[in-house]
Every structure is written in C-alpha cells, then in structure tokens.
Amino acid sequence: MIELVPAGCHARRDESWFRLRAGVNRWHGSSKWIQRAAEEDIMSPVNDPVTLLKSAYARWSESKGQDVQCWMDLLAEDATLTSLSAGSAELAFTAPRGTRNEILGYLEGLRAEWEMLAHDMKDFVAQGDQVVVIGHVAWRNKATGKVASTRKVDLWRFSHGRAVAFEEFYDTARAHAAATPDPR
C-alpha cells in the first residue's frame, strides 16, 4: 500500500489524505493529489516498464514462444505493433497491428509458422515511458526447416502502466531467407 500525505498533515489522518491499494485509487481531497497518486502508482516497482518487460521476456523465453499471455497482460486495448518485415509475403503475420486483439493475431501467426530456438533479450535501456530491449533470437521456420538467427531490438512505449506501442527490428534478410523454400 502506498500512502501519500500532503505537507502539514504528516501525523494526522484527515480528509486531505488518500491511499492507493492494489492499483485502485481511494481518495479524499483534491484532483491534484489524485493525479500525483496515480503517477506514483504507475511508477511503482510493480508497474515499472523494465520490470514488467523483464518478466514478460523471461516467460516468453521459458515457454519457447508458447505463452502469449505474458504479452497480452502488458498491452493496452489500443496498443500498436510494427515489425520491420511489415507484412511481406514471406512473413504476412508481421503486418502492422492497431489493437490488442490484432496483436494476438500476430503472436498466433508467429507461433503457427515458427519454432523458437533462442530468445535472449538481455539489455534494457529506459528513459521516461520508453524502453529499448536488445538481444539475440533464433527461430526455425516450420515449413522450410531453416533457421533465422539474428540480433533483435525492440522499442516499447508505455502509458499508465500499459504498453501502447511496440516496434521490432531484426535482420529481415535472414528471416525472409529462412521462410523461403529452396528452389527445386
């Protein structure tokens, strides 16, 4: 529980104080204090974007790409996704997405066409509401059996404790080559 008490009210509990408990605002007092409390709650260690992302990436890696709920738990309803392949013929599931449900379609397409071999996102760089995640991934295309192993950079933007934008960058030439059958 976070308790915030305005200056001059340190020792008493009166109508000008409020508390946040389990992410639910309960307050008495001005909207200025409500906004401050919401900002405090958003930036609490539980809702810290880096903490949230480290947990999600760990679940994703441990499940070998099968636990999509780790991402769905982070996303705002109007979250967007863009991928460097942008829905190319070889990687149609990478088309831009504009809602949480559409992003689920991206994840389902990824899981249907690819098998995760490695997903090691190790470096997290945060400034304000943005986080850059850098690492290395390897996926095997289920149709061709070929592997795409590439460095990967993910850009995240958060608002009110939820991911509102995600962009991924990787070696598209390797991904396209792995998704393209060999000529006969």
Rosetta silent file (secondary structure, phi, psi, omega in degrees, C-alpha in Angstrom):
SEQUENCE: MIELVPAGCHARRDESWFRLRAGVNRWHGSSKWIQRAAEEDIMSPVNDPVTLLKSAYARWSESKGQDVQCWMDLLAEDATLTSLSAGSAELAFTAPRGTRNEILGYLEGLRAEWEMLAHDMKDFVAQGDQVVVIGHVAWRNKATGKVASTRKVDLWRFSHGRAVAFEEFYDTARAHAAATPDPR
SCORE:     score description
SCORE:     0.000 S_00000001
   1 L     0.000  136.635  175.402    0.000    0.000    0.000 S_00000001
   2 E  -105.115  126.336  174.627    1.242    3.492   -0.851 S_00000001
   3 E  -117.287  126.579  176.702    0.199    6.283    1.471 S_00000001
   4 E  -117.861  129.358 -179.129    0.861    9.877    0.486 S_00000001
   5 L  -122.221  125.530  179.478    0.233   12.682    2.941 S_00000001
   6 L   -62.030  155.789  177.923    0.380   16.336    1.866 S_00000001
   7 L   -52.495  139.777  179.363    2.799   18.676    3.660 S_00000001
   8 L    88.103   -4.434 -178.137    1.464   19.762    7.044 S_00000001
   9 L  -122.760   23.935 -171.272   -0.592   16.600    7.527 S_00000001
  10 L   -58.781  -38.887 -172.318    2.209   14.191    8.449 S_00000001
  11 L  -103.026   -4.474 -177.270    0.815   12.961   11.728 S_00000001
  12 L  -118.623  155.885  176.231   -2.922   13.137   11.211 S_00000001
  13 L  -112.303  100.754 -179.574   -5.384   11.293    9.071 S_00000001
  14 L  -126.874 -166.498 -174.307   -7.917   13.763    7.837 S_00000001
  15 L   -66.907  -11.181 -175.903   -9.933   14.466    4.688 S_00000001
  16 L   -95.829    5.656  177.815   -6.869   15.644    2.703 S_00000001
  17 L  -112.823  163.986 -179.655   -5.026   12.325    2.551 S_00000001
  18 E  -153.287  172.779  176.961   -5.635    9.257    0.483 S_00000001
  19 E  -143.722  155.835  174.932   -4.082    5.902   -0.253 S_00000001
  20 E  -111.592  131.671 -179.400   -3.581    3.568   -3.186 S_00000001
  21 E  -135.623  122.965  176.418   -4.139   -0.113   -2.603 S_00000001
  22 L    53.052   38.676  175.338   -3.676   -2.840   -5.251 S_00000001
  23 L    78.019    3.627 -179.597   -3.855   -0.353   -8.089 S_00000001
  24 E  -108.473  126.176 -179.434   -7.276    1.004   -7.060 S_00000001
  25 E   -78.231  130.464  170.028   -7.497    4.657   -6.131 S_00000001
  26 E  -130.598  119.969 -171.618   -9.313    5.533   -2.923 S_00000001
  27 L  -142.665  161.800  167.233   -9.048    9.177   -2.122 S_00000001
  28 L  -138.993  132.530  177.210  -10.224   12.199   -0.292 S_00000001
  29 L   124.195 -162.805 -170.496   -9.003   15.587   -1.389 S_00000001
  30 L   -78.180  158.454  178.281   -8.050   17.460   -4.496 S_00000001
  31 H   -66.299  -25.510  176.259   -7.634   16.116   -8.014 S_00000001
  32 H   -59.060  -43.348  179.587   -4.029   17.378   -7.875 S_00000001
  33 H   -71.454  -33.661  178.475   -3.291   14.780   -5.225 S_00000001
  34 H   -63.354  -44.930  179.208   -5.203   12.113   -7.153 S_00000001
  35 H   -62.485  -43.445  179.087   -3.033   12.746  -10.220 S_00000001
  36 H   -61.630  -40.871  179.124    0.123   12.606   -8.087 S_00000001
  37 H   -64.290  -42.028  179.336   -1.036    9.337   -6.547 S_00000001
  38 H   -62.896  -41.491  177.995   -1.759    7.854   -9.962 S_00000001
  39 H   -63.685  -41.435  177.802    1.721    8.871  -11.146 S_00000001
  40 H   -61.322  -43.726 -179.201    3.260    7.315   -8.043 S_00000001
  41 H   -64.998  -41.826 -179.444    1.308    4.103   -8.622 S_00000001
  42 H   -61.487  -39.068 -176.249    2.292    3.971  -12.297 S_00000001
  43 L   -92.229    8.482  177.879    5.960    4.308  -11.442 S_00000001
  44 L   -64.825  156.625 -178.949    5.864    1.836   -8.552 S_00000001
  45 L   -54.328  -31.550 -179.793    8.282   -1.094   -8.863 S_00000001
  46 L   -66.993  -37.198 -177.571    5.363   -3.387   -9.742 S_00000001
  47 L  -101.818    8.768  178.008    4.362   -1.234  -12.737 S_00000001
  48 L   -62.741  126.221 -176.964    7.866   -0.182  -13.779 S_00000001
  49 H   -54.063  -40.102 -179.457    8.113   -0.838  -17.552 S_00000001
  50 H   -65.882  -42.889  177.810   11.531   -2.506  -17.285 S_00000001
  51 H   -61.349  -45.586  178.748   10.333   -4.825  -14.514 S_00000001
  52 H   -60.869  -44.711 -178.096    7.212   -5.705  -16.498 S_00000001
  53 H   -68.740  -41.663  178.316    9.213   -6.355  -19.664 S_00000001
  54 H   -58.729  -42.035  178.273   11.901   -8.453  -17.967 S_00000001
  55 H   -64.488  -45.280 -178.996    9.182  -10.671  -16.540 S_00000001
  56 H   -64.635  -44.806  179.199    7.358  -10.968  -19.884 S_00000001
  57 H   -63.449  -37.997  178.537   10.540  -11.757  -21.834 S_00000001
  58 H   -63.557  -45.620  177.896   11.506  -14.395  -19.251 S_00000001
  59 H   -62.066  -42.674 -179.581    8.077  -16.070  -19.538 S_00000001
  60 H   -60.874  -46.858 -178.906    8.215  -15.886  -23.351 S_00000001
  61 H   -67.188  -45.695  179.994   11.675  -17.456  -23.459 S_00000001
  62 H   -61.404  -34.057 -178.641   10.919  -20.145  -20.866 S_00000001
  63 L   -87.202    1.000 -177.354    7.774  -21.170  -22.742 S_00000001
  64 L    56.340   38.672  175.920    9.674  -21.243  -26.072 S_00000001
  65 L    82.519   13.174 -178.607    7.180  -18.746  -27.504 S_00000001
  66 L   -95.522  -21.895 -177.380    4.033  -20.562  -26.400 S_00000001
  67 L   -90.813   86.219  179.314    2.936  -18.234  -23.557 S_00000001
  68 L   -76.420  -17.384 -179.085    1.281  -15.326  -25.386 S_00000001
  69 H   -62.751  -28.351  178.611   -0.467  -14.235  -22.204 S_00000001
  70 H   -59.667  -32.361  177.460    2.783  -12.687  -20.991 S_00000001
  71 H   -84.887  -40.045 -178.131    2.397  -10.091  -23.768 S_00000001
  72 H   -62.004  -33.983  179.098   -1.370   -9.740  -23.571 S_00000001
  73 L   -64.444  -24.804 -177.962   -1.069   -8.831  -19.875 S_00000001
  74 L   -86.425  -27.001 -165.699    1.121   -5.827  -20.809 S_00000001
  75 E   -82.691  138.551  168.670   -0.877   -4.361  -23.660 S_00000001
  76 E   -73.903  158.584 -179.248   -3.346   -1.507  -23.634 S_00000001
  77 E   -58.845  -34.760 -177.504   -6.511   -2.127  -25.682 S_00000001
  78 E  -102.483   27.404 -179.981   -5.355    0.321  -28.379 S_00000001
  79 E   -63.821  150.243  177.993   -1.725   -0.854  -28.473 S_00000001
  80 E  -117.342  153.275  176.786    0.084   -0.818  -31.814 S_00000001
  81 E  -134.970  132.193  170.553    2.677   -3.178  -33.259 S_00000001
  82 E  -130.872  141.739 -178.506    5.015   -2.610  -36.172 S_00000001
  83 E  -125.203  147.149 -176.730    7.557   -5.080  -37.472 S_00000001
  84 L   -59.464  -31.270  179.225   10.413   -4.447  -39.858 S_00000001
  85 L   -75.226  -20.078  171.925    9.016   -7.016  -42.331 S_00000001
  86 L    49.008   40.586  175.469    5.708   -5.081  -42.388 S_00000001
  87 L    79.047   24.045  178.962    3.573   -7.958  -43.664 S_00000001
  88 L   -57.921  162.480 -176.344    5.848   -9.044  -46.520 S_00000001
  89 H   -55.787  -39.277 -178.714    4.798  -12.151  -48.465 S_00000001
  90 H   -71.997  -25.966 -175.755    7.263  -14.351  -46.551 S_00000001
  91 H  -134.349   60.399 -174.605    6.119  -13.027  -43.181 S_00000001
  92 H   -58.057  -32.124 -178.297    2.484  -11.999  -43.643 S_00000001
  93 H   -65.572  -13.167 -178.822    1.759  -12.148  -39.902 S_00000001
  94 H   -84.764    9.765  177.287    4.111   -9.153  -39.406 S_00000001
  95 L   -57.091  148.623  178.907    1.599   -6.710  -40.891 S_00000001
  96 L   -55.968  143.591 -178.825    1.084   -3.607  -38.729 S_00000001
  97 E  -124.343  145.670 -174.812   -1.418   -4.092  -35.900 S_00000001
  98 L  -123.296    3.679  176.800   -3.534   -1.439  -34.186 S_00000001
  99 L  -144.977  165.911  177.565   -5.265   -3.144  -31.258 S_00000001
 100 H   -58.377  -44.353 -179.830   -4.539   -5.663  -28.535 S_00000001
 101 H   -65.644  -37.074  176.619   -6.652   -8.304  -30.318 S_00000001
 102 H   -66.014  -36.568  177.636   -4.834   -7.704  -33.610 S_00000001
 103 H   -65.249  -34.527  173.998   -1.503   -8.159  -31.813 S_00000001
 104 H   -58.958  -38.818  176.296   -2.796  -11.520  -30.590 S_00000001
 105 H   -61.442  -39.778  175.189   -3.191  -12.396  -34.296 S_00000001
 106 H   -59.188  -49.570 -178.186    0.458  -11.502  -34.852 S_00000001
 107 H   -62.522  -39.850  177.723    1.515  -13.787  -31.991 S_00000001
 108 H   -64.787  -40.095  177.136   -0.676  -16.636  -33.266 S_00000001
 109 H   -64.406  -43.197  177.446    0.833  -16.267  -36.750 S_00000001
 110 H   -58.802  -49.382 -178.977    4.350  -16.283  -35.347 S_00000001
 111 H   -65.681  -32.899 -179.196    3.676  -19.432  -33.315 S_00000001
 112 H   -71.104  -34.145 -173.561    1.973  -21.166  -36.255 S_00000001
 113 H  -100.873  -18.921 -172.880    4.864  -20.555  -38.668 S_00000001
 114 E  -132.365  151.573  174.714    7.954  -20.524  -36.453 S_00000001
 115 E  -115.899  125.731 -179.903    9.518  -22.521  -33.602 S_00000001
 116 E   -72.775  129.745  173.543   11.563  -20.583  -31.044 S_00000001
 117 E  -105.159  -38.162  178.793   15.086  -21.892  -30.556 S_00000001
 118 E  -153.215  144.253  177.287   16.501  -18.978  -28.549 S_00000001
 119 E  -150.395   85.968 -174.512   15.185  -15.672  -27.295 S_00000001
 120 E  -112.242   88.192  178.117   17.803  -13.875  -25.217 S_00000001
 121 E   -98.079  106.652 -168.599   16.835  -10.269  -24.709 S_00000001
 122 E  -108.059  -30.645 -173.354   19.390   -9.063  -22.171 S_00000001
 123 E  -104.780  126.559 -179.096   19.814   -5.294  -22.381 S_00000001
 124 E  -122.306  119.171 -179.211   17.050   -2.948  -21.210 S_00000001
 125 E  -121.251  120.858 -175.298   17.502    0.801  -21.659 S_00000001
 126 E  -121.630  143.206  170.521   14.747    3.042  -20.317 S_00000001
 127 E  -146.566  116.772 -178.384   14.033    6.727  -20.461 S_00000001
 128 L    61.019 -125.322 -177.132   10.695    8.023  -19.287 S_00000001
 129 L   -94.596   10.386 -178.082    7.913    5.935  -20.782 S_00000001
 130 E  -115.092  143.686  178.779   10.122    4.294  -23.428 S_00000001
 131 E  -134.574  132.858  173.019   12.212    1.131  -23.200 S_00000001
 132 E  -107.205  129.435 -179.999   14.667   -0.279  -25.736 S_00000001
 133 E  -119.315  128.627 -175.137   15.364   -4.010  -25.402 S_00000001
 134 E  -123.560  136.355  178.304   18.379   -5.506  -27.177 S_00000001
 135 E  -170.974 -153.913 -178.130   19.275   -9.141  -27.608 S_00000001
 136 E  -137.149  140.255  178.139   19.549  -12.133  -29.909 S_00000001
 137 E  -133.565  156.424  173.139   16.874  -14.535  -31.189 S_00000001
 138 E  -143.043  128.224 -179.742   16.776  -17.704  -33.259 S_00000001
 139 E  -132.044  142.635  175.413   13.631  -19.185  -34.807 S_00000001
 140 E  -103.322  128.428  176.956   13.128  -22.207  -37.094 S_00000001
 141 E   -73.861  127.590 -175.775   10.582  -21.876  -39.874 S_00000001
 142 L   -68.589  -30.325 -177.902    8.196  -24.840  -39.618 S_00000001
 143 L   -79.688  -37.458 -175.267    7.596  -25.081  -43.391 S_00000001
 144 L  -102.307  -21.046 -175.125   11.224  -24.899  -44.553 S_00000001
 145 L    78.222   -0.338 -178.988   13.148  -26.143  -41.515 S_00000001
 146 L   -82.359  152.725 -177.917   15.543  -23.207  -41.951 S_00000001
 147 E  -108.510  135.523  170.865   16.758  -21.131  -39.020 S_00000001
 148 E  -108.838  112.236  177.973   16.817  -17.345  -38.768 S_00000001
 149 E  -115.000  122.037 -171.773   19.331  -16.288  -36.118 S_00000001
 150 E  -153.324  152.861  168.092   19.587  -12.531  -35.666 S_00000001
 151 E   -68.237  147.697 -177.362   20.252   -9.665  -33.322 S_00000001
 152 E  -137.685  140.528  175.905   16.950   -8.067  -32.296 S_00000001
 153 E  -128.136  127.012  177.159   15.959   -4.643  -30.989 S_00000001
 154 E  -115.115  134.381  175.983   12.502   -3.965  -29.564 S_00000001
 155 E  -111.091  127.171 -179.180   11.158   -0.479  -28.870 S_00000001
 156 E  -121.700  144.688  170.746    8.359   -0.147  -26.313 S_00000001
 157 E  -128.345  133.822 -177.912    6.297    2.849  -25.197 S_00000001
 158 E  -115.857  152.757  173.148    4.182    2.743  -22.050 S_00000001
 159 E  -147.697  127.700  179.078    1.345    4.867  -20.733 S_00000001
 160 L    53.370   41.086  175.417   -0.372    4.410  -17.383 S_00000001
 161 L    79.108    6.837 -179.376    1.427    1.112  -16.749 S_00000001
 162 E  -124.790  146.099  175.294    0.422   -0.452  -20.104 S_00000001
 163 E   -74.675  126.547 -179.774    2.341   -0.942  -23.342 S_00000001
 164 E  -111.556  -15.350  178.562    0.821    1.281  -26.019 S_00000001
 165 E  -151.637  139.291  178.234    3.366    0.806  -28.807 S_00000001
 166 E  -138.022  130.141  174.545    5.799   -1.924  -29.841 S_00000001
 167 E  -128.729  137.248  178.243    8.254   -1.901  -32.749 S_00000001
 168 E  -121.408  141.214  179.909   10.640   -4.742  -33.589 S_00000001
 169 E  -127.630  133.936 -178.494   13.833   -4.620  -35.623 S_00000001
 170 E  -159.611  174.904  179.764   15.785   -7.668  -36.819 S_00000001
 171 L   -76.054   97.727 -176.929   17.677   -8.947  -39.855 S_00000001
 172 H   -67.252  -30.618  179.114   14.817   -9.240  -42.321 S_00000001
 173 H   -61.922  -41.926  178.136   17.065  -10.801  -44.986 S_00000001
 174 H   -67.474  -41.945  179.860   17.754  -13.756  -42.670 S_00000001
 175 H   -64.801  -44.077  179.718   14.086  -14.084  -41.686 S_00000001
 176 H   -65.179  -41.369  179.254   12.935  -13.951  -45.319 S_00000001
 177 H   -62.024  -41.171 -179.899   15.623  -16.450  -46.400 S_00000001
 178 H   -68.979  -28.310 -178.502   14.542  -18.865  -43.654 S_00000001
 179 H   -87.624   -9.662 -177.402   10.882  -18.532  -44.664 S_00000001
 180 L   -97.191  123.166  178.118   11.558  -19.072  -48.382 S_00000001
 181 L   -63.170  148.790  175.714   11.640  -22.671  -49.647 S_00000001
 182 L   -67.657  145.489  177.005   14.708  -23.733  -51.614 S_00000001
 183 L   -66.168  148.149 -178.464   14.208  -23.921  -55.379 S_00000001
 184 L   -95.782    0.000    0.000   13.679  -27.437  -56.687 S_00000001
